[in-house]
mmCIF file of C-alpha atoms (C1' of nucleotides) in Angstrom:
data_model
loop_
_atom_site.group_PDB
_atom_site.id
_atom_site.type_symbol
_atom_site.label_atom_id
_atom_site.label_comp_id
_atom_site.label_asym_id
_atom_site.label_seq_id
_atom_site.Cartn_x
_atom_site.Cartn_y
_atom_site.Cartn_z
ATOM 1 C CA MET R 1082 0.019 -0.114 -0.264
ATOM 2 C CA ALA R 1083 2.591 2.453 1.189
ATOM 3 C CA ALA R 1084 4.866 1.714 -1.961
ATOM 4 C CA THR R 1085 7.059 4.716 -1.349
ATOM 5 C CA THR R 1086 10.267 3.124 -1.833
ATOM 6 C CA GLN R 1087 9.036 1.553 -4.838
ATOM 7 C CA ASP R 1088 7.874 4.763 -6.175
ATOM 8 C CA ARG R 1089 11.124 6.355 -6.207
ATOM 9 C CA ALA R 1090 12.961 3.248 -7.652
ATOM 10 C CA GLY R 1091 10.744 2.393 -10.473
ATOM 11 C CA ALA R 1092 8.335 4.672 -12.495
ATOM 12 C CA LYS R 1093 8.708 8.375 -10.541
ATOM 13 C CA ALA R 1094 5.495 9.876 -10.378
ATOM 14 C CA GLU R 1095 5.382 12.738 -12.428
ATOM 15 C CA PHE R 1096 3.260 14.617 -10.055
ATOM 16 C CA ASP R 1097 4.819 16.526 -6.942
ATOM 17 C CA ALA R 1098 2.497 17.731 -4.435
ATOM 18 C CA PHE R 1099 5.137 19.689 -3.008
ATOM 19 C CA LEU R 1100 4.741 22.025 -5.971
ATOM 20 C CA ALA R 1101 1.671 24.409 -5.656
ATOM 21 C CA ALA R 1102 0.876 24.121 -9.345
ATOM 22 C CA CYS R 1103 0.750 20.484 -9.499
ATOM 23 C CA PRO R 1104 -2.720 18.762 -9.752
ATOM 24 C CA SER R 1105 -1.559 16.294 -7.022
ATOM 25 C CA ARG R 1106 -1.351 19.405 -4.684
ATOM 26 C CA GLN R 1107 -5.011 20.298 -5.204
ATOM 27 C CA LEU R 1108 -6.039 16.526 -4.710
ATOM 28 C CA LEU R 1109 -4.067 15.989 -1.480
ATOM 29 C CA GLY R 1110 -6.020 19.454 -0.530
ATOM 30 C CA ARG R 1111 -9.403 16.969 -1.042
ATOM 31 C CA LEU R 1112 -8.409 13.973 0.355
ATOM 32 C CA SER R 1113 -7.235 15.898 3.619
ATOM 33 C CA ASP R 1114 -10.401 16.464 4.771
ATOM 34 C CA LYS R 1115 -12.100 14.697 7.808
ATOM 35 C CA TRP R 1116 -15.157 13.667 6.174
ATOM 36 C CA VAL R 1117 -13.447 11.849 3.480
ATOM 37 C CA ALA R 1118 -11.395 10.145 5.774
ATOM 38 C CA LEU R 1119 -14.419 9.077 7.786
ATOM 39 C CA VAL R 1120 -16.609 8.207 4.789
ATOM 40 C CA LEU R 1121 -13.863 6.064 3.296
ATOM 41 C CA ALA R 1122 -13.346 4.367 6.579
ATOM 42 C CA ALA R 1123 -16.741 3.467 7.209
ATOM 43 C CA LEU R 1124 -17.204 2.085 3.518
ATOM 44 C CA GLY R 1125 -14.467 0.099 4.147
ATOM 45 C CA ASP R 1126 -15.095 -1.075 7.482
ATOM 46 C CA THR R 1127 -18.919 -2.469 7.164
ATOM 47 C CA LEU R 1128 -17.363 -6.314 7.614
ATOM 48 C CA ARG R 1129 -14.909 -5.741 10.234
ATOM 49 C CA GLN R 1130 -18.047 -5.212 12.855
ATOM 50 C CA PRO R 1131 -17.404 -6.402 16.449
ATOM 51 C CA GLY R 1132 -17.477 -10.203 16.407
ATOM 52 C CA CYS R 1133 -16.243 -10.688 12.800
ATOM 53 C CA ASP R 1134 -12.331 -10.226 12.582
ATOM 54 C CA GLU R 1135 -11.485 -10.745 8.828
ATOM 55 C CA PRO R 1136 -11.735 -7.583 6.902
ATOM 56 C CA ALA R 1137 -13.394 -10.102 4.212
ATOM 57 C CA ASP R 1138 -14.899 -7.642 1.643
ATOM 58 C CA ALA R 1139 -16.815 -4.453 1.953
ATOM 59 C CA ARG R 1140 -20.737 -4.322 2.156
ATOM 60 C CA PRO R 1141 -22.413 -1.299 0.322
ATOM 61 C CA MET R 1142 -23.794 1.149 2.764
ATOM 62 C CA ARG R 1143 -27.090 3.377 2.192
ATOM 63 C CA TYR R 1144 -27.137 7.305 2.935
ATOM 64 C CA SER R 1145 -28.939 7.242 5.975
ATOM 65 C CA GLU R 1146 -26.654 4.420 7.238
ATOM 66 C CA LEU R 1147 -23.402 6.588 6.735
ATOM 67 C CA SER R 1148 -25.207 9.621 7.964
ATOM 68 C CA ARG R 1149 -25.871 7.932 11.111
ATOM 69 C CA ARG R 1150 -22.285 6.311 11.467
ATOM 70 C CA LEU R 1151 -20.733 9.362 10.852
ATOM 71 C CA VAL R 1152 -22.311 11.334 13.955
ATOM 72 C CA GLY R 1153 -22.626 14.751 13.414
ATOM 73 C CA VAL R 1154 -22.336 15.042 9.950
ATOM 74 C CA SER R 1155 -24.840 17.566 8.006
ATOM 75 C CA GLN R 1156 -26.449 16.192 5.170
ATOM 76 C CA LYS R 1157 -24.936 18.741 3.122
ATOM 77 C CA MET R 1158 -21.273 17.966 3.949
ATOM 78 C CA LEU R 1159 -21.913 14.220 3.455
ATOM 79 C CA THR R 1160 -23.763 14.533 0.224
ATOM 80 C CA GLN R 1161 -20.983 16.817 -0.887
ATOM 81 C CA THR R 1162 -17.949 14.611 0.178
ATOM 82 C CA LEU R 1163 -19.850 11.626 -1.543
ATOM 83 C CA ARG R 1164 -20.161 13.570 -4.738
ATOM 84 C CA ALA R 1165 -16.596 14.287 -4.925
ATOM 85 C CA LEU R 1166 -15.487 10.738 -4.040
ATOM 86 C CA GLU R 1167 -17.934 9.776 -6.624
ATOM 87 C CA ARG R 1168 -16.463 11.978 -9.073
ATOM 88 C CA ASP R 1169 -13.068 10.790 -8.344
ATOM 89 C CA GLY R 1170 -13.703 7.377 -9.128
ATOM 90 C CA LEU R 1171 -13.144 6.626 -5.329
ATOM 91 C CA ILE R 1172 -16.809 5.376 -4.588
ATOM 92 C CA THR R 1173 -19.879 4.145 -6.710
ATOM 93 C CA ARG R 1174 -23.499 5.582 -6.423
ATOM 94 C CA THR R 1175 -26.296 3.036 -7.188
ATOM 95 C CA VAL R 1176 -29.834 3.923 -7.030
ATOM 96 C CA THR R 1177 -32.606 1.100 -6.467
ATOM 97 C CA PRO R 1178 -35.919 2.532 -7.684
ATOM 98 C CA THR R 1179 -37.823 1.189 -4.467
ATOM 99 C CA VAL R 1180 -40.559 3.550 -3.247
ATOM 100 C CA PRO R 1181 -38.868 5.370 -1.713
ATOM 101 C CA VAL R 1182 -35.811 5.065 -3.565
ATOM 102 C CA THR R 1183 -32.417 3.373 -2.224
ATOM 103 C CA VAL R 1184 -29.423 4.497 -2.590
ATOM 104 C CA THR R 1185 -26.325 2.667 -1.782
ATOM 105 C CA TYR R 1186 -22.339 3.832 -1.807
ATOM 106 C CA GLU R 1187 -19.593 1.303 -2.234
ATOM 107 C CA LEU R 1188 -15.843 1.638 -2.514
ATOM 108 C CA THR R 1189 -14.490 0.983 -6.014
ATOM 109 C CA ASP R 1190 -11.013 -0.776 -6.493
ATOM 110 C CA LEU R 1191 -9.089 2.865 -6.475
ATOM 111 C CA GLY R 1192 -11.319 3.677 -3.328
ATOM 112 C CA ARG R 1193 -10.376 0.558 -1.731
ATOM 113 C CA SER R 1194 -6.405 1.562 -2.397
ATOM 114 C CA LEU R 1195 -7.032 4.353 -0.387
ATOM 115 C CA HIS R 1196 -8.814 2.849 2.172
ATOM 116 C CA GLY R 1197 -5.979 1.692 3.996
ATOM 117 C CA VAL R 1198 -4.331 4.817 4.146
ATOM 118 C CA MET R 1199 -7.423 6.367 5.697
ATOM 119 C CA ILE R 1200 -7.840 3.625 8.378
ATOM 120 C CA GLY R 1201 -4.148 4.396 9.310
ATOM 121 C CA LEU R 1202 -5.120 7.929 10.070
ATOM 122 C CA LYS R 1203 -7.956 7.422 11.760
ATOM 123 C CA ASP R 1204 -6.471 4.701 13.984
ATOM 124 C CA TRP R 1205 -3.481 6.970 14.775
ATOM 125 C CA ALA R 1206 -5.651 9.408 15.921
ATOM 126 C CA GLU R 1207 -7.779 7.511 18.369
ATOM 127 C CA VAL R 1208 -4.512 5.472 19.440
ATOM 128 C CA HIS R 1209 -2.170 8.322 19.911
ATOM 129 C CA MET R 1210 -4.870 10.696 21.330
ATOM 130 C CA GLY R 1211 -4.018 10.215 25.161
ATOM 131 C CA GLU R 1212 -0.433 11.156 24.159
ATOM 132 C CA VAL R 1213 -1.428 14.206 21.953
ATOM 133 C CA LEU R 1214 -3.689 15.364 24.980
ATOM 134 C CA ALA R 1215 -0.599 15.117 27.263
ATOM 135 C CA ASN R 1216 1.409 16.860 25.153
ATOM 136 C CA ARG R 1217 -0.827 19.774 24.688
ATOM 137 C CA ASP R 1218 -1.362 20.267 28.329
ATOM 138 C CA ARG R 1219 2.412 20.409 28.905
ATOM 139 C CA TYR R 1220 2.977 22.971 25.853
ATOM 140 C CA ASP R 1221 -0.016 25.271 27.479
ATOM 141 C CA ALA R 1222 1.389 24.734 30.952
ATOM 142 C CA ALA R 1223 4.806 25.758 29.745
ATOM 143 C CA ALA R 1224 3.476 29.046 28.027
ATOM 144 C CA SER R 1225 2.090 30.038 31.526
ATOM 145 C CA MET H 244 2.763 1.268 11.243
ATOM 146 C CA ALA H 245 -0.815 0.603 10.078
ATOM 147 C CA ALA H 246 -1.662 -1.566 13.019
ATOM 148 C CA THR H 247 -5.256 -1.728 11.896
ATOM 149 C CA THR H 248 -5.964 -5.059 13.145
ATOM 150 C CA GLN H 249 -3.615 -5.092 15.974
ATOM 151 C CA ASP H 250 -5.700 -2.636 17.274
ATOM 152 C CA ARG H 251 -8.736 -4.186 17.362
ATOM 153 C CA ALA H 252 -7.373 -7.112 18.522
ATOM 154 C CA GLY H 253 -5.481 -5.968 21.461
ATOM 155 C CA ALA H 254 -6.221 -2.651 23.918
ATOM 156 C CA LYS H 255 -8.977 -1.099 22.036
ATOM 157 C CA ALA H 256 -8.685 2.250 21.992
ATOM 158 C CA GLU H 257 -11.162 4.377 24.269
ATOM 159 C CA PHE H 258 -11.385 6.782 21.364
ATOM 160 C CA ASP H 259 -13.786 6.957 18.290
ATOM 161 C CA ALA H 260 -13.599 9.726 15.656
ATOM 162 C CA PHE H 261 -17.130 8.328 14.357
ATOM 163 C CA LEU H 262 -18.404 10.327 17.192
ATOM 164 C CA ALA H 263 -18.740 13.710 16.834
ATOM 165 C CA ALA H 264 -17.728 14.487 20.780
ATOM 166 C CA CYS H 265 -14.870 12.522 20.598
ATOM 167 C CA PRO H 266 -11.656 14.571 21.059
ATOM 168 C CA SER H 267 -10.213 12.008 18.403
ATOM 169 C CA ARG H 268 -12.464 13.421 15.845
ATOM 170 C CA GLN H 269 -11.076 16.594 16.389
ATOM 171 C CA LEU H 270 -7.679 15.658 16.095
ATOM 172 C CA LEU H 271 -8.568 13.775 13.050
ATOM 173 C CA GLY H 272 -9.967 17.095 11.452
ATOM 174 C CA ARG H 273 -6.479 18.746 12.512
ATOM 175 C CA LEU H 274 -4.237 16.010 10.851
ATOM 176 C CA SER H 275 -6.840 16.334 7.723
ATOM 177 C CA ASP H 276 -4.911 19.191 6.649
ATOM 178 C CA LYS H 277 -2.896 19.723 3.499
ATOM 179 C CA TRP H 278 -0.156 21.635 4.981
ATOM 180 C CA VAL H 279 0.319 19.105 8.099
ATOM 181 C CA ALA H 280 0.456 16.272 5.421
ATOM 182 C CA LEU H 281 3.107 18.395 3.564
ATOM 183 C CA VAL H 282 5.161 19.427 6.522
ATOM 184 C CA LEU H 283 5.177 16.024 8.185
ATOM 185 C CA ALA H 284 6.273 14.736 4.611
ATOM 186 C CA ALA H 285 9.234 17.122 4.110
ATOM 187 C CA LEU H 286 10.838 16.658 7.820
ATOM 188 C CA GLY H 287 10.712 12.999 7.139
ATOM 189 C CA ASP H 288 11.892 12.879 3.890
ATOM 190 C CA THR H 289 15.296 14.893 4.192
ATOM 191 C CA LEU H 290 17.398 11.854 3.971
ATOM 192 C CA ARG H 291 15.377 10.400 1.166
ATOM 193 C CA GLN H 292 17.092 12.669 -1.422
ATOM 194 C CA PRO H 293 17.698 11.635 -4.705
ATOM 195 C CA GLY H 294 20.943 9.669 -4.791
ATOM 196 C CA CYS H 295 20.500 8.317 -1.611
ATOM 197 C CA ASP H 296 18.043 5.651 -1.370
ATOM 198 C CA GLU H 297 18.156 4.658 2.719
ATOM 199 C CA PRO H 298 15.487 6.277 4.629
ATOM 200 C CA ALA H 299 18.123 6.731 7.515
ATOM 201 C CA ASP H 300 17.286 9.343 10.045
ATOM 202 C CA ALA H 301 15.659 12.712 9.168
ATOM 203 C CA ARG H 302 17.730 15.782 9.337
ATOM 204 C CA PRO H 303 16.433 18.849 11.001
ATOM 205 C CA MET H 304 14.768 21.413 8.497
ATOM 206 C CA ARG H 305 15.209 25.085 9.053
ATOM 207 C CA TYR H 306 11.951 27.254 8.513
ATOM 208 C CA SER H 307 13.319 28.849 5.371
ATOM 209 C CA GLU H 308 13.872 25.636 4.007
ATOM 210 C CA LEU H 309 10.480 24.175 5.072
ATOM 211 C CA SER H 310 8.791 27.445 3.295
ATOM 212 C CA ARG H 311 10.753 26.775 0.050
ATOM 213 C CA ARG H 312 10.278 23.018 0.083
ATOM 214 C CA LEU H 313 6.365 23.405 0.387
ATOM 215 C CA VAL H 314 6.001 25.827 -2.683
ATOM 216 C CA GLY H 315 3.127 28.335 -2.504
ATOM 217 C CA VAL H 316 2.634 27.966 1.661
ATOM 218 C CA SER H 317 2.335 31.344 3.304
ATOM 219 C CA GLN H 318 4.278 32.266 6.346
ATOM 220 C CA LYS H 319 0.990 32.307 8.079
ATOM 221 C CA MET H 320 0.182 28.878 7.325
ATOM 222 C CA LEU H 321 3.475 27.378 7.831
ATOM 223 C CA THR H 322 3.829 29.164 11.118
ATOM 224 C CA GLN H 323 0.291 28.184 12.302
ATOM 225 C CA THR H 324 0.965 24.458 11.158
ATOM 226 C CA LEU H 325 4.354 24.312 12.828
ATOM 227 C CA ARG H 326 3.091 25.477 16.192
ATOM 228 C CA ALA H 327 0.013 23.351 16.347
ATOM 229 C CA LEU H 328 2.196 20.574 15.327
ATOM 230 C CA GLU H 329 4.663 21.501 17.949
ATOM 231 C CA ARG H 330 1.912 21.636 20.658
ATOM 232 C CA ASP H 331 0.604 18.195 19.701
ATOM 233 C CA GLY H 332 4.039 16.828 20.212
ATOM 234 C CA LEU H 333 4.768 15.836 16.295
ATOM 235 C CA ILE H 334 7.842 17.838 16.178
ATOM 236 C CA THR H 335 10.066 20.150 18.208
ATOM 237 C CA ARG H 336 11.255 23.649 17.393
ATOM 238 C CA THR H 337 15.142 24.298 18.385
ATOM 239 C CA VAL H 338 15.888 27.914 18.484
ATOM 240 C CA THR H 339 19.917 28.711 17.785
ATOM 241 C CA PRO H 340 20.895 31.839 18.899
ATOM 242 C CA THR H 341 23.204 32.941 16.311
ATOM 243 C CA VAL H 342 23.086 36.223 14.190
ATOM 244 C CA PRO H 343 20.347 36.047 12.745
ATOM 245 C CA VAL H 344 18.595 33.476 14.799
ATOM 246 C CA THR H 345 18.381 29.929 13.502
ATOM 247 C CA VAL H 346 15.264 27.879 13.995
ATOM 248 C CA THR H 347 15.129 24.191 13.149
ATOM 249 C CA TYR H 348 12.275 21.400 13.353
ATOM 250 C CA GLU H 349 12.769 18.169 13.761
ATOM 251 C CA LEU H 350 10.009 15.039 13.944
ATOM 252 C CA THR H 351 9.471 13.418 17.538
ATOM 253 C CA ASP H 352 9.063 9.854 17.821
ATOM 254 C CA LEU H 353 5.440 10.545 17.842
ATOM 255 C CA GLY H 354 5.822 12.668 14.589
ATOM 256 C CA ARG H 355 7.623 9.543 13.120
ATOM 257 C CA SER H 356 4.877 7.452 13.357
ATOM 258 C CA LEU H 357 2.391 9.521 11.699
ATOM 259 C CA HIS H 358 5.171 10.305 9.071
ATOM 260 C CA GLY H 359 4.451 7.080 7.090
ATOM 261 C CA VAL H 360 0.408 7.704 6.892
ATOM 262 C CA MET H 361 1.127 11.121 5.817
ATOM 263 C CA ILE H 362 3.751 9.669 3.315
ATOM 264 C CA GLY H 363 1.142 7.250 2.111
ATOM 265 C CA LEU H 364 -1.536 9.947 1.414
ATOM 266 C CA LYS H 365 0.780 12.191 -0.557
ATOM 267 C CA ASP H 366 2.334 9.253 -2.398
ATOM 268 C CA TRP H 367 -1.225 7.692 -3.161
ATOM 269 C CA ALA H 368 -2.060 11.343 -4.658
ATOM 270 C CA GLU H 369 0.657 11.486 -6.821
ATOM 271 C CA VAL H 370 0.799 8.054 -8.096
ATOM 272 C CA HIS H 371 -3.285 7.763 -8.617
ATOM 273 C CA MET H 372 -3.444 11.370 -9.644
ATOM 274 C CA GLY H 373 -3.847 10.292 -13.684
ATOM 275 C CA GLU H 374 -6.420 7.998 -12.914
ATOM 276 C CA VAL H 375 -8.578 10.595 -10.650
ATOM 277 C CA LEU H 376 -8.237 12.554 -13.370
ATOM 278 C CA ALA H 377 -9.522 10.392 -16.273
ATOM 279 C CA ASN H 378 -12.345 9.504 -13.513
ATOM 280 C CA ARG H 379 -13.505 13.168 -13.457
ATOM 281 C CA ASP H 380 -13.570 13.598 -17.106
ATOM 282 C CA ARG H 381 -15.611 10.592 -17.277
ATOM 283 C CA TYR H 382 -18.042 12.095 -14.506
ATOM 284 C CA ASP H 383 -18.327 15.577 -16.104
ATOM 285 C CA ALA H 384 -18.723 14.067 -19.518
ATOM 286 C CA ALA H 385 -21.456 12.134 -18.240
ATOM 287 C CA ALA H 386 -23.324 15.142 -16.791
ATOM 288 C CA SER H 387 -23.601 16.567 -20.244
ATOM 289 C "C1'" DC Y 95 -35.544 8.218 1.646
ATOM 290 C "C1'" DA Y 96 -32.114 11.046 -0.316
ATOM 291 C "C1'" DG Y 97 -31.102 14.532 -1.558
ATOM 292 C "C1'" DG Y 98 -31.701 19.857 -3.913
ATOM 293 C "C1'" DA Y 99 -31.667 24.924 -2.901
ATOM 294 C "C1'" DT Y 100 -30.732 28.875 -0.201
ATOM 295 C "C1'" DC Y 101 -29.420 31.718 3.476
ATOM 296 C "C1'" DC Y 102 -25.763 33.142 6.409
ATOM 297 C "C1'" DA Y 103 -22.543 33.161 10.103
ATOM 298 C "C1'" DG Y 104 -17.686 31.821 11.347
ATOM 299 C "C1'" DT Y 105 -13.596 31.585 10.135
ATOM 300 C "C1'" DA Y 106 -9.584 29.766 7.043
ATOM 301 C "C1'" DG Y 107 -6.287 31.999 4.969
ATOM 302 C "C1'" DG Y 108 -3.761 35.031 1.578
ATOM 303 C "C1'" DA Y 109 -1.483 40.128 1.417
ATOM 304 C "C1'" DT Y 110 1.030 43.151 3.908
ATOM 305 C "C1'" DA Y 111 3.549 45.783 6.918
ATOM 306 C "C1'" DC Y 112 6.698 45.414 11.040
ATOM 307 C "C1'" DT Y 113 10.027 43.405 14.551
ATOM 308 C "C1'" DG Y 114 14.057 40.987 17.386
ATOM 309 C "C1'" DC J 1002 16.178 34.865 9.548
ATOM 310 C "C1'" DA J 1003 11.857 33.669 11.633
ATOM 311 C "C1'" DG J 1004 8.490 35.024 12.776
ATOM 312 C "C1'" DT J 1005 4.275 38.346 15.181
ATOM 313 C "C1'" DA J 1006 0.132 41.632 14.055
ATOM 314 C "C1'" DT J 1007 -3.579 43.326 11.047
ATOM 315 C "C1'" DC J 1008 -6.815 43.567 7.540
ATOM 316 C "C1'" DC J 1009 -9.711 41.582 4.713
ATOM 317 C "C1'" DT J 1010 -11.911 38.469 1.459
ATOM 318 C "C1'" DA J 1011 -13.642 34.069 0.051
ATOM 319 C "C1'" DC J 1012 -15.114 29.972 0.900
ATOM 320 C "C1'" DT J 1013 -16.521 26.543 4.149
ATOM 321 C "C1'" DG J 1014 -20.094 24.221 6.676
ATOM 322 C "C1'" DG J 1015 -24.360 24.461 9.746
ATOM 323 C "C1'" DA J 1016 -29.294 25.281 9.833
ATOM 324 C "C1'" DT J 1017 -33.694 25.403 7.423
ATOM 325 C "C1'" DC J 1018 -37.086 24.908 3.926
ATOM 326 C "C1'" DC J 1019 -38.451 22.036 -0.063
ATOM 327 C "C1'" DT J 1020 -38.990 17.600 -3.492
ATOM 328 C "C1'" DG J 1021 -39.736 13.414 -6.111
#
DNA sequence: CAGGATCCAGTAGGATACTG
DNA sequence: CAGTATCCTACTGGATCCTG
C-alpha cells in the first residue's frame, strides 16, 4: 500500500504535491478532509464489525446508514463529500428504484486502495489521542 | 505502522473518531490538513533525497527551508501549522541563538510514527493522480 | 429516503507591513 | 532569519426549507 520506496526506485510519479501548481497538490487538499477520511473508513469497515475479525469485503452502505455512522455530519457535507468521491472514482453510487428510493455507496478498487491509508490516519488519531492530549497540556502549561 | 488489525485485537482504543464529541474526531480534523501532511512529509523526507535511497534518519529542517520546499505556502500557514504540530508533540522546535537566529524543526518519535501515514497519503495522491483525472473527465462528460 | 436549494455566520487563509 | 500583527475576502459548512 505505502509503496514509497518502490515509487522512487521504479516509475517515478510525474506529480509532486510539494509544487503548488501540481494537480496532486489540489488532490491532496481534497483528500485531507475529515469527512473524506471518515466516509472512506466507514465504507471499508462494514465487514470488520465486532465479532467478525476478517476484513473480508466491504458491504455497500446506504446514505442514511452513513449519516448515522458519521455522527454529527450535516447532510450537506455528507452529500458533498460523496459526490466528490464519486467524481474522483473512489466510490460508486447505486440507485435502486424502490419506493422510497434506495441509494447505496460502495468503494471502487481505487477507493479500496486508499482505504488503508485513511484507516491508518483515523486509527493513529484514536491510538495516540491520549499522548497528544498530554503533550498539549505540557505545552500550554509551559506557556504560563 | 498501520496496525489496524492489531488495534482491534489488543487494547481497543477508548477513542472513536466516528463520534462527534470524541476528541479524536477533532484531532482527525487537525491532521486532515494539506499543510500538515506536507510538513510531516518534508521533515521525514530529508534523507531520502535523490541519490540516497535509505530512509536513514531525518535531518532537522530550517524554517526557510520548509517554506521553500512547500511551494506556495504562506508564512502564516506555515507558522500556524508548525505551532500546532509542536503543541501536539509531533515536532520539536529548536532555536539556535546565532545572528540572525536559526530555528530548526524535527520530527519527534510521535511525529515519526505518523510520518508513514502522511507519506502514504501524499504518495497515493501523486501515484493515482492520472487515474483520478480520467475519472473526473468521465464523470463530467456524463453530466453533459 | 435521499437529497437539492438557499441563506448566512464563522473562519480559514492570503496579502501586507513591521520586529527582535 | 523567523517570525508576529493586522486587515480583509472568500469560502466552508451548519441550519432550514423544500421535493421526487
